[in-house]
Structures are given as C-alpha cells and as structure tokens.
Coordinates of C-alpha atoms in Angstrom, one line a residue:
M30 CA -63.3 -12.3 13.7
A31 CA -63.8 -14.8 10.9
L32 CA -61.6 -14.3 7.9
K33 CA -63.0 -12.4 5.0
V34 CA -62.9 -13.7 1.4
E35 CA -60.7 -10.8 0.4
S36 CA -57.9 -12.1 2.6
I37 CA -58.0 -15.7 1.4
L38 CA -54.9 -15.4 -0.7
S39 CA -52.8 -14.2 2.2
V40 CA -54.3 -16.9 4.4
L41 CA -53.4 -19.6 1.9
S42 CA -49.9 -18.4 1.5
H43 CA -49.5 -18.2 5.2
F44 CA -50.6 -21.7 6.1
T45 CA -50.0 -23.9 3.0
R46 CA -46.8 -25.9 2.6
P47 CA -45.9 -26.4 -1.1
D48 CA -43.6 -29.3 -0.3
R49 CA -46.6 -31.3 0.9
F50 CA -48.7 -30.8 -2.3
S51 CA -49.5 -33.4 -4.8
E52 CA -48.8 -31.7 -8.1
S53 CA -51.1 -34.2 -10.0
G54 CA -53.9 -33.7 -7.5
Q55 CA -54.5 -37.4 -7.6
Y56 CA -56.1 -39.2 -4.7
S57 CA -55.4 -42.8 -4.1
K58 CA -58.3 -45.2 -4.8
A59 CA -56.7 -47.9 -2.7
R60 CA -58.1 -46.8 0.6
S61 CA -61.4 -48.3 1.5
Q62 CA -62.8 -45.0 2.8
P63 CA -62.1 -41.4 1.9
I64 CA -60.5 -40.6 5.2
K65 CA -58.5 -37.4 5.6
S66 CA -55.1 -37.6 3.9
T67 CA -51.8 -37.4 5.7
Q68 CA -50.9 -34.2 3.9
S69 CA -54.2 -32.7 5.1
Q70 CA -53.5 -33.8 8.7
H71 CA -50.1 -32.1 8.6
V72 CA -51.4 -28.8 7.2
V73 CA -54.4 -28.7 9.5
M74 CA -52.2 -29.5 12.5
D75 CA -49.8 -26.7 11.6
A76 CA -52.7 -24.2 11.5
L77 CA -54.1 -25.4 14.8
K78 CA -50.7 -25.1 16.5
K79 CA -50.0 -21.7 15.2
R80 CA -53.4 -20.3 16.3
I81 CA -53.2 -21.8 19.7
R82 CA -49.6 -20.7 20.4
T83 CA -50.5 -17.2 19.3
D84 CA -53.6 -17.1 21.6
V85 CA -51.6 -18.4 24.6
E86 CA -48.8 -16.0 24.2
F87 CA -50.7 -12.8 23.2
C88 CA -54.2 -13.6 24.4
E89 CA -56.6 -10.6 24.4
T90 CA -60.3 -10.7 25.2
D91 CA -61.8 -13.6 23.3
G92 CA -58.3 -14.6 22.2
E93 CA -59.0 -18.2 23.3
N94 CA -62.2 -18.5 21.3
S95 CA -62.9 -21.7 19.5
F96 CA -62.2 -21.9 15.8
L97 CA -62.4 -24.2 12.8
V98 CA -59.7 -25.1 10.3
G99 CA -61.1 -25.7 6.8
D100 CA -58.9 -27.6 4.4
L101 CA -60.0 -26.8 0.8
G102 CA -57.6 -29.4 -0.5
E103 CA -59.7 -32.0 1.3
V104 CA -62.8 -30.8 -0.4
Y105 CA -61.0 -31.0 -3.7
R106 CA -60.0 -34.7 -3.0
Q107 CA -63.6 -35.5 -2.1
Y108 CA -64.6 -34.1 -5.5
L109 CA -62.1 -36.1 -7.3
Q110 CA -63.3 -39.3 -5.6
W111 CA -66.8 -38.5 -6.6
K112 CA -65.8 -38.1 -10.2
R113 CA -63.9 -41.4 -10.1
E114 CA -66.7 -43.4 -8.5
L115 CA -69.7 -41.8 -10.1
P116 CA -68.5 -40.3 -13.4
R117 CA -71.9 -40.0 -15.0
I118 CA -73.5 -38.1 -12.1
I119 CA -72.7 -34.4 -11.9
P120 CA -72.3 -33.1 -8.3
F121 CA -74.4 -30.1 -7.4
Y122 CA -73.0 -29.0 -4.0
G123 CA -76.0 -29.7 -1.7
K124 CA -77.8 -27.4 0.7
F125 CA -75.1 -25.2 2.2
K126 CA -73.5 -26.6 5.2
F127 CA -72.2 -23.2 6.4
Q128 CA -73.6 -20.0 7.7
I129 CA -74.9 -17.3 5.4
I130 CA -74.7 -13.8 7.0
I131 CA -77.0 -11.2 5.6
D132 CA -76.2 -7.5 6.3
K133 CA -78.0 -4.4 5.2
S134 CA -76.1 -4.0 1.9
A135 CA -75.3 -7.4 0.7
V136 CA -75.2 -11.1 1.3
K137 CA -71.9 -12.1 2.9
C138 CA -71.3 -15.8 2.9
N139 CA -68.8 -17.0 5.4
P140 CA -67.1 -19.3 4.6
D141 CA -69.2 -20.5 1.7
P142 CA -67.5 -18.3 -0.9
M143 CA -64.3 -20.3 -0.9
V144 CA -66.0 -23.7 -1.1
L145 CA -68.4 -22.3 -3.8
K146 CA -65.5 -20.8 -5.7
L147 CA -63.7 -24.1 -5.8
F148 CA -66.8 -25.9 -7.1
A149 CA -67.3 -23.1 -9.7
S150 CA -63.8 -23.6 -10.9
L151 CA -64.4 -27.3 -11.1
G152 CA -67.5 -26.9 -13.2
A153 CA -69.8 -28.2 -10.6
G154 CA -73.3 -26.9 -9.9
V155 CA -75.1 -26.1 -6.6
D156 CA -78.4 -26.9 -5.0
C157 CA -80.0 -23.9 -3.3
A158 CA -82.8 -23.5 -0.9
S159 CA -83.3 -19.7 -0.8
K160 CA -82.6 -16.3 -2.3
A161 CA -79.6 -15.9 -0.1
E162 CA -78.0 -19.2 -1.3
I163 CA -78.7 -18.3 -4.9
Q164 CA -77.0 -14.9 -4.4
A165 CA -74.0 -16.6 -2.8
S166 CA -73.7 -19.0 -5.7
L167 CA -73.9 -16.3 -8.3
R168 CA -71.3 -14.1 -6.5
A169 CA -69.0 -17.1 -6.4
G170 CA -69.1 -17.3 -10.2
I171 CA -71.4 -20.2 -10.6
S172 CA -73.5 -20.0 -13.7
A173 CA -77.3 -19.6 -13.3
D174 CA -77.9 -22.7 -15.5
L175 CA -75.9 -24.7 -12.9
I176 CA -78.1 -23.8 -10.0
V177 CA -81.1 -25.8 -9.0
Y178 CA -83.6 -24.0 -6.7
A179 CA -84.3 -27.3 -4.9
N180 CA -86.9 -26.2 -2.4
P181 CA -90.3 -27.6 -3.2
C182 CA -92.2 -24.9 -1.2
K183 CA -90.8 -21.5 -2.0
A184 CA -91.6 -17.9 -1.0
A185 CA -93.2 -15.9 -3.8
S186 CA -90.6 -13.2 -3.7
H187 CA -87.8 -15.7 -3.9
I188 CA -89.3 -17.2 -7.1
R189 CA -89.4 -13.7 -8.6
F190 CA -85.8 -13.2 -7.6
A191 CA -84.8 -16.5 -9.2
E192 CA -86.5 -15.3 -12.4
S193 CA -84.6 -12.0 -12.3
C194 CA -81.4 -14.0 -12.1
N195 CA -82.4 -16.5 -14.8
V196 CA -82.2 -19.4 -12.3
R197 CA -84.8 -21.5 -14.1
M198 CA -84.5 -25.0 -12.6
M199 CA -86.6 -25.5 -9.5
T200 CA -88.6 -28.2 -7.8
F201 CA -92.2 -28.7 -6.8
D202 CA -94.2 -31.5 -5.2
N203 CA -97.8 -30.2 -5.0
A204 CA -100.5 -28.5 -7.1
E205 CA -100.4 -25.2 -5.2
E206 CA -96.8 -24.8 -5.9
L207 CA -97.4 -25.4 -9.6
Y208 CA -100.1 -22.7 -9.7
K209 CA -97.7 -20.3 -7.9
I210 CA -94.8 -20.9 -10.3
K211 CA -97.2 -20.6 -13.3
R212 CA -98.2 -17.1 -12.0
L213 CA -94.7 -15.9 -11.0
F214 CA -92.2 -17.7 -13.3
P215 CA -94.1 -19.5 -16.2
T216 CA -90.9 -20.2 -18.1
A217 CA -89.2 -22.1 -15.3
K218 CA -87.8 -25.6 -15.9
L219 CA -89.4 -27.8 -13.2
L220 CA -88.4 -31.0 -11.5
L221 CA -91.1 -33.1 -9.8
R222 CA -89.9 -34.0 -6.4
I223 CA -91.2 -37.5 -5.6
L224 CA -91.4 -39.3 -2.3
A225 CA -88.7 -41.8 -1.7
D226 CA -88.3 -44.4 1.0
D227 CA -86.0 -42.6 3.5
S228 CA -86.4 -45.1 6.3
K229 CA -82.7 -46.1 5.9
S230 CA -81.4 -42.7 6.7
V231 CA -80.5 -40.7 9.9
C232 CA -82.5 -37.6 9.0
R233 CA -85.8 -38.4 7.2
L234 CA -87.2 -35.7 4.9
G235 CA -90.3 -37.5 3.5
L236 CA -92.5 -36.2 6.3
K237 CA -92.1 -32.7 4.7
Y238 CA -91.4 -33.1 1.0
G239 CA -92.0 -35.4 -1.9
A240 CA -95.1 -36.3 -4.0
P241 CA -96.3 -39.9 -3.5
L242 CA -96.5 -42.0 -6.6
E243 CA -100.3 -42.0 -6.2
V244 CA -100.4 -38.3 -7.2
T245 CA -97.6 -37.9 -9.6
C246 CA -99.6 -38.6 -12.7
D247 CA -102.3 -36.0 -11.7
L248 CA -99.6 -33.4 -11.0
L249 CA -98.0 -34.0 -14.4
Q250 CA -101.4 -33.7 -16.1
L251 CA -102.0 -30.4 -14.3
A252 CA -98.6 -29.1 -15.3
K253 CA -99.5 -30.0 -18.9
E254 CA -102.8 -28.2 -18.7
L255 CA -101.1 -25.1 -17.2
G256 CA -98.4 -25.1 -19.9
V257 CA -95.5 -25.2 -17.6
D258 CA -92.3 -27.2 -18.5
V259 CA -91.5 -30.1 -16.3
V260 CA -88.1 -31.5 -17.4
G261 CA -87.4 -34.2 -14.9
V262 CA -87.6 -35.9 -11.5
S263 CA -85.9 -35.4 -8.2
F264 CA -85.9 -37.4 -5.0
H265 CA -84.1 -37.6 -1.7
V266 CA -83.5 -40.8 0.2
G267 CA -82.7 -38.9 3.5
S268 CA -79.7 -37.3 4.9
G269 CA -77.0 -39.6 6.3
L270 CA -78.0 -42.8 4.4
W271 CA -76.8 -46.0 6.0
D272 CA -78.2 -48.5 3.5
A273 CA -77.4 -48.2 -0.2
S274 CA -80.3 -50.3 -1.2
A275 CA -82.6 -47.3 -0.7
F276 CA -81.4 -46.0 -4.1
I277 CA -82.6 -49.1 -5.9
D278 CA -86.2 -48.4 -4.9
A279 CA -85.9 -44.7 -5.5
I280 CA -84.4 -45.1 -9.0
F281 CA -87.2 -47.5 -9.9
R282 CA -89.8 -45.0 -8.7
A283 CA -88.2 -42.2 -10.8
R284 CA -88.3 -44.5 -13.9
R285 CA -92.0 -45.0 -13.4
V286 CA -92.6 -41.2 -13.2
F287 CA -90.5 -40.7 -16.4
D288 CA -92.8 -43.2 -18.1
E289 CA -95.9 -41.4 -16.9
A290 CA -94.5 -38.1 -18.1
K291 CA -93.8 -39.6 -21.6
A292 CA -97.4 -40.8 -21.8
I293 CA -98.7 -37.3 -21.0
G294 CA -96.4 -35.6 -23.5
F295 CA -93.4 -34.5 -21.6
D296 CA -89.8 -35.3 -22.7
F297 CA -87.9 -35.6 -19.4
Q298 CA -84.1 -35.0 -19.7
L299 CA -83.0 -34.6 -16.1
L300 CA -82.8 -36.8 -13.0
D301 CA -81.7 -35.5 -9.6
V302 CA -80.8 -38.3 -7.2
G303 CA -80.6 -36.0 -4.2
G304 CA -78.2 -36.4 -1.3
G305 CA -77.6 -38.8 1.6
F306 CA -74.0 -39.4 0.7
K307 CA -71.5 -39.9 3.6
H308 CA -67.8 -40.3 3.5
D309 CA -67.7 -43.6 5.4
N310 CA -69.9 -45.6 3.0
F311 CA -69.7 -43.7 -0.2
Q312 CA -68.0 -46.5 -2.2
E313 CA -70.7 -48.9 -1.2
I314 CA -73.4 -46.4 -2.3
A315 CA -71.6 -45.7 -5.6
R316 CA -71.4 -49.4 -6.4
V317 CA -75.2 -49.6 -6.1
L318 CA -76.2 -46.2 -7.5
G319 CA -74.1 -46.1 -10.7
P320 CA -75.3 -49.3 -12.2
E321 CA -79.0 -48.6 -11.2
V322 CA -78.9 -45.3 -13.0
D323 CA -77.3 -46.9 -16.1
K324 CA -79.9 -49.7 -16.0
Y325 CA -83.0 -47.5 -16.1
F326 CA -81.9 -44.2 -17.8
P327 CA -80.3 -43.9 -21.2
A328 CA -77.1 -41.9 -21.8
H329 CA -79.0 -38.8 -23.0
V330 CA -80.6 -38.3 -19.6
R331 CA -78.6 -35.8 -17.5
V332 CA -78.1 -37.1 -13.9
I333 CA -77.2 -34.8 -11.1
A334 CA -76.8 -35.2 -7.3
E335 CA -76.6 -33.1 -4.1
P336 CA -73.5 -34.4 -2.2
G337 CA -73.1 -31.6 0.4
R338 CA -72.1 -33.6 3.5
F339 CA -69.8 -35.9 1.5
M340 CA -67.9 -33.0 0.0
V341 CA -67.2 -31.0 3.2
A342 CA -67.7 -33.0 6.4
T343 CA -64.1 -34.3 6.7
A344 CA -62.6 -31.0 5.6
F345 CA -63.3 -29.0 8.7
T346 CA -61.7 -29.5 12.2
L347 CA -62.9 -27.7 15.3
A348 CA -60.7 -26.7 18.2
T349 CA -62.3 -25.8 21.6
N350 CA -60.7 -24.3 24.7
I351 CA -61.5 -25.6 28.2
I352 CA -62.7 -22.5 29.9
A353 CA -63.7 -24.2 33.2
R354 CA -63.5 -27.5 35.0
R355 CA -65.6 -29.0 37.8
T356 CA -64.6 -32.1 39.8
V357 CA -67.4 -34.4 40.8
K358 CA -67.7 -37.7 42.6
S359 CA -67.8 -40.5 40.0
I360 CA -69.8 -43.7 40.1
P361 CA -67.8 -46.7 38.9
D362 CA -68.5 -47.6 35.3
E363 CA -69.0 -51.3 34.9
I364 CA -68.2 -51.1 31.2
N365 CA -64.9 -49.3 31.5
E366 CA -62.8 -51.3 34.0
T367 CA -60.0 -48.7 34.1
D368 CA -62.3 -46.1 35.7
S369 CA -61.3 -45.9 39.3
G370 CA -64.7 -44.5 40.2
D371 CA -63.4 -41.9 42.7
R372 CA -63.9 -38.8 40.6
S373 CA -64.8 -37.5 37.2
F374 CA -64.8 -34.1 35.6
M375 CA -67.2 -31.7 33.9
Y376 CA -65.3 -29.7 31.3
Y377 CA -66.8 -26.5 29.9
V378 CA -65.6 -25.5 26.5
N379 CA -66.3 -22.4 24.4
D380 CA -68.5 -23.9 21.7
G381 CA -71.7 -25.9 22.3
V382 CA -75.1 -27.0 21.0
Y383 CA -76.1 -23.4 20.3
G384 CA -73.0 -23.1 18.2
S385 CA -71.1 -25.6 16.1
F386 CA -72.5 -28.6 18.0
N387 CA -76.1 -27.9 17.0
C388 CA -75.4 -31.0 14.8
I389 CA -76.1 -33.1 18.0
L390 CA -79.7 -31.8 18.0
Y391 CA -80.4 -31.4 14.4
D392 CA -78.2 -33.9 12.6
H393 CA -78.2 -36.7 15.3
T394 CA -74.4 -36.9 15.5
H395 CA -72.2 -37.8 18.4
P396 CA -68.9 -36.0 18.2
L397 CA -66.0 -37.2 20.3
P398 CA -62.9 -35.2 21.1
R399 CA -59.2 -35.9 21.4
V400 CA -56.7 -34.0 23.4
L401 CA -54.9 -31.4 21.3
Y402 CA -53.0 -29.3 23.8
H403 CA -52.2 -30.2 27.5
N404 CA -49.4 -29.4 29.9
N405 CA -47.8 -27.0 27.3
S406 CA -47.5 -29.7 24.8
F407 CA -49.1 -30.9 21.5
D408 CA -47.5 -34.3 21.7
H409 CA -50.3 -36.6 22.8
D410 CA -50.9 -40.1 21.6
P411 CA -54.4 -40.5 20.2
A412 CA -54.3 -44.2 20.9
A413 CA -53.5 -43.8 24.6
P414 CA -55.8 -45.6 27.0
K415 CA -58.8 -43.5 27.9
K416 CA -59.0 -43.7 31.7
V417 CA -60.6 -40.5 33.0
K418 CA -64.4 -40.2 32.9
C419 CA -65.8 -36.8 32.0
S420 CA -68.7 -34.9 30.5
I421 CA -68.3 -32.0 28.2
W422 CA -70.5 -28.9 28.2
G423 CA -70.9 -25.8 26.1
P424 CA -70.5 -22.2 27.4
T425 CA -74.2 -21.1 27.6
C426 CA -76.3 -21.0 30.7
D427 CA -78.7 -23.7 29.4
A428 CA -78.4 -27.2 30.8
L429 CA -79.4 -28.4 27.4
D430 CA -75.9 -27.3 26.2
C431 CA -74.3 -30.7 26.7
I432 CA -71.9 -32.0 24.1
S433 CA -71.3 -35.3 25.7
D434 CA -72.8 -36.6 28.9
K435 CA -70.1 -39.3 29.2
C436 CA -66.8 -39.9 27.5
Y437 CA -63.3 -40.9 28.4
L438 CA -60.0 -39.1 28.0
P439 CA -56.4 -40.3 28.7
Y440 CA -55.9 -38.0 31.7
A441 CA -57.4 -35.1 33.7
L442 CA -57.2 -31.9 31.7
D443 CA -56.8 -28.3 33.0
V444 CA -58.4 -25.0 32.3
G445 CA -56.7 -23.6 29.2
D446 CA -56.2 -27.0 27.5
W447 CA -57.6 -27.6 24.0
L448 CA -59.7 -30.3 22.6
V449 CA -60.0 -31.1 18.9
W450 CA -63.1 -32.4 17.0
E451 CA -62.7 -33.8 13.5
N452 CA -65.3 -34.1 10.7
M453 CA -67.1 -30.9 11.7
G454 CA -67.7 -29.6 8.2
A455 CA -71.4 -30.5 7.7
Y456 CA -74.4 -29.0 9.5
T457 CA -72.4 -27.3 12.2
I458 CA -71.8 -23.5 11.9
C459 CA -74.6 -23.2 9.3
A460 CA -77.2 -23.3 12.2
A461 CA -75.0 -21.7 14.9
S462 CA -76.3 -18.8 16.9
N463 CA -75.0 -16.1 19.2
F464 CA -77.2 -17.2 22.1
N465 CA -76.1 -15.7 25.5
G466 CA -73.8 -13.5 23.5
F467 CA -71.2 -16.2 22.7
K468 CA -69.5 -15.7 19.3
K469 CA -69.6 -18.3 16.6
S470 CA -66.3 -20.1 15.9
D471 CA -63.9 -18.4 13.6
I472 CA -62.7 -20.1 10.4
I473 CA -59.1 -20.5 9.2
Y474 CA -58.6 -21.7 5.6
V475 CA -55.7 -23.9 4.5
C476 CA -55.2 -25.8 1.3
S477 CA -53.3 -29.1 1.2
E478 CA -53.5 -29.6 -2.6
S479 CA -51.6 -27.3 -5.0
A480 CA -54.1 -28.1 -7.8
A481 CA -56.9 -26.8 -5.7
E482 CA -54.9 -23.7 -4.7
R483 CA -54.2 -22.9 -8.4
L484 CA -58.0 -23.0 -9.0
L485 CA -58.7 -20.7 -6.1
I486 CA -56.1 -18.0 -7.1
K487 CA -57.1 -17.7 -10.7

C-alpha cells in the first residue's frame, strides 16, 4: 500500500541520513546538467536496498511488488537551479505528474501532497487542469492566488468550483469559452492562450489548444465587449522541448498580443511561458529564454512558467521485480558484436505500460534499466559490458505491454532479481491503471537535503 501523507514524518526519519545533508541547501552550478547528486544516489539506494531485503526475507502476497523511491531533496535542488538560472520567472509547478485518487469523501493525492507541500513552503505556485488538482493544491497549503487554472476548455461545474475557492486566474483560447466564463465566473482574471510553434518538442499541444495570431485581436475585442478582465498571455511550446529557439518565436508572438491588448484598452501584467523544460537541456533553454523575456517585457510584467517535468523527473526511481523469464533462440545482432546469437531472454516484470511505463505510449520515452539485485547481491557495475540480449515485458496479458523489445544487460538474470529505472518522476504513475488487477507501484519518500526536510516538517 502506498504511504499516506500522515506517515511522511516517520518515513523521512526512517530513510534520511543527516550526515549526507548539505546544511546550506546549495547546489553546485559547475555541473553542465542537473543530474542526480551523489547524496541523492546514496539515500535512494539505501531505500531500495532496505525495501528489497525486507521483501526477500519476509515476502507475503504482493510483497515483491514494484515500487518508486521519491527523493524530495532532488526536487528541492531542481527548484534551486531554476531560481539561479531564471530568477525572474516564477515557477508554477506544471500539470501534476502523479496520480490523484478520488474517493467518496475527499480527494486524496498520492504522492502529490508532499511535492505540493514543498512548493508551497518555497512560495511557488501551481498550474492546475481540473477541480481535483485545485483541491489538491489548496489542501497542500498553496494560496488560491498562486493557482492558475490552465485548462483552456473547462467543465462548467469546475469553473463554478474555482469561483467558490477564489481561484481567479484561468486560461481561454476561443470565443465559446469566453461566453461560458462570463456566465459562470465574470470576475475571473483571464490569460489568453496563444498558439506557439511546438514543432521542436516531443509532445505537441498545438493541435488541441492555442489561439492563432489571426484571431487573437477578435478575441480580445470580444472580451472587452463582454466586460471580462484579460490580464495577460500564456503559451506552450510543447512538452519535452529539444530546441530552445522555439521560445524566441513564442516570446515575439506574446509581445504582439500584448500590443494588441493595449490598443484595445487592456493593461496586461502577466506572461505565462508554459512548460517544455527538461533536465538535460535546461541551461541551454535558460540562456535563451531569460534574455528574450527581458528584451520584450519590462520589469513590471510578472512572468511565470509551468516546469513540471523539470522539477520531478529525476527525483523518482522505479524498482521492478522479474516475476518470470522465458528463454528464446536469438538471431545474431550485427550491431552488437558481443551477442553470441545462441539465445536471448524475455523478462516479465511487475510494472508495465498499463502502469508506470505508460510514459512509453503517451510521453514517447524509452526507459532503459540497469541491474539492481542479482545473485543475492547489490554490487553490480553499471559500466559492465552489456552482452546478453533481452526484451522486457509488463505483467498484463496484453501483447502491447512491452517495455523494451530489445536491450542488452551484462548477464542473464533470474526470476526474483530486480531492475532499476531512473528518471521516472514525470508522466508515469499519474496515468497508471489497475488493468488486469495489477496494483500501481507503491511510493517510498526520502529526502537528501536537510533544508527541504525542515520545510516539510514545519
């Protein structure tokens, strides 16, 4: 069973190691990419080992289930890096990357409350897509004026709920939505979501949302006639951006709409530059985005962003157990000369594309494992030559449930061994299901930064 929020303090005290904390909470700027810190690696590995040893020795039904280790200290370090590289742009934690479980009496967010609580303590805002996410944010202590209801096409009842909670900032990109907001929440503060060029991203959003520049002036004129208050512009260059130049064009478009609004009689004060930020090219994006914002928008304009993936992707590590193995005749691989070609293996693990690995289908990722536990040992060299060809499959009865149709591991593994998958914090368990009756992966929280821990236990 996943850990509840009420037990977080005992969890933190059980797994964290004070001697590994950085009292200053500082994060070295020298590294070229915000890869997981050594202290995070140690704390996460300790948690992995403890859970796996416990399961092996006292395994009950489902005792070998897959699980995630989430390091809140890593989230904290990502936040610090954001503030260093983009000090003007306020991070609003983007569309929730974790599951939100709704029961009959309340919204229970698992594990969102701890990530949200950390951001609330840091003074960051959040970007929500629904009533449930708004509820989760408010329960975590985030102020209503730090919540943007950033869904351009909203259910009427959710708009009424936002009004009841005084969540006033919300987006729109079409005339019908303007009329709806006018009827249901006439005092809302609106952001016009404009269409940006998202061709340089992995997941393109422009097919669904964003007003083309050809219609923005008409929409603003309609808003003025309706008497609703449009306060700024938002855009999204696509999720998983791989070319920072996309922000140059998007910022220029936003400036044009700001000028249109001024001519119509609006006084825009807010720019939302959306998401698209990844941990592996963040500094490159920051070097482009920061100067472009300063070039086109004076200091009095408030600038926010939605860095969900950037904040949490590297903070969560998934461990899966090999529940079955099938030996098959292998065809020699011309690319990998070390492959003997006599046999390969099909490994079946207890999480798959209907669970945490839905990111393969929806987020276009290609996770690769490394050996965590084999032959009663955790001591395995991650740099060891990968000689054994294999494929890795999830636990359901669907042939679509394939995590990797071809990869290489150092040696043949056995049933009961464990694989570990890093960078599993974004777009994983948020869309996981219980298809075929398989449980979602549990979550164990750790914290590798004492500064973050102090914020969490306030």
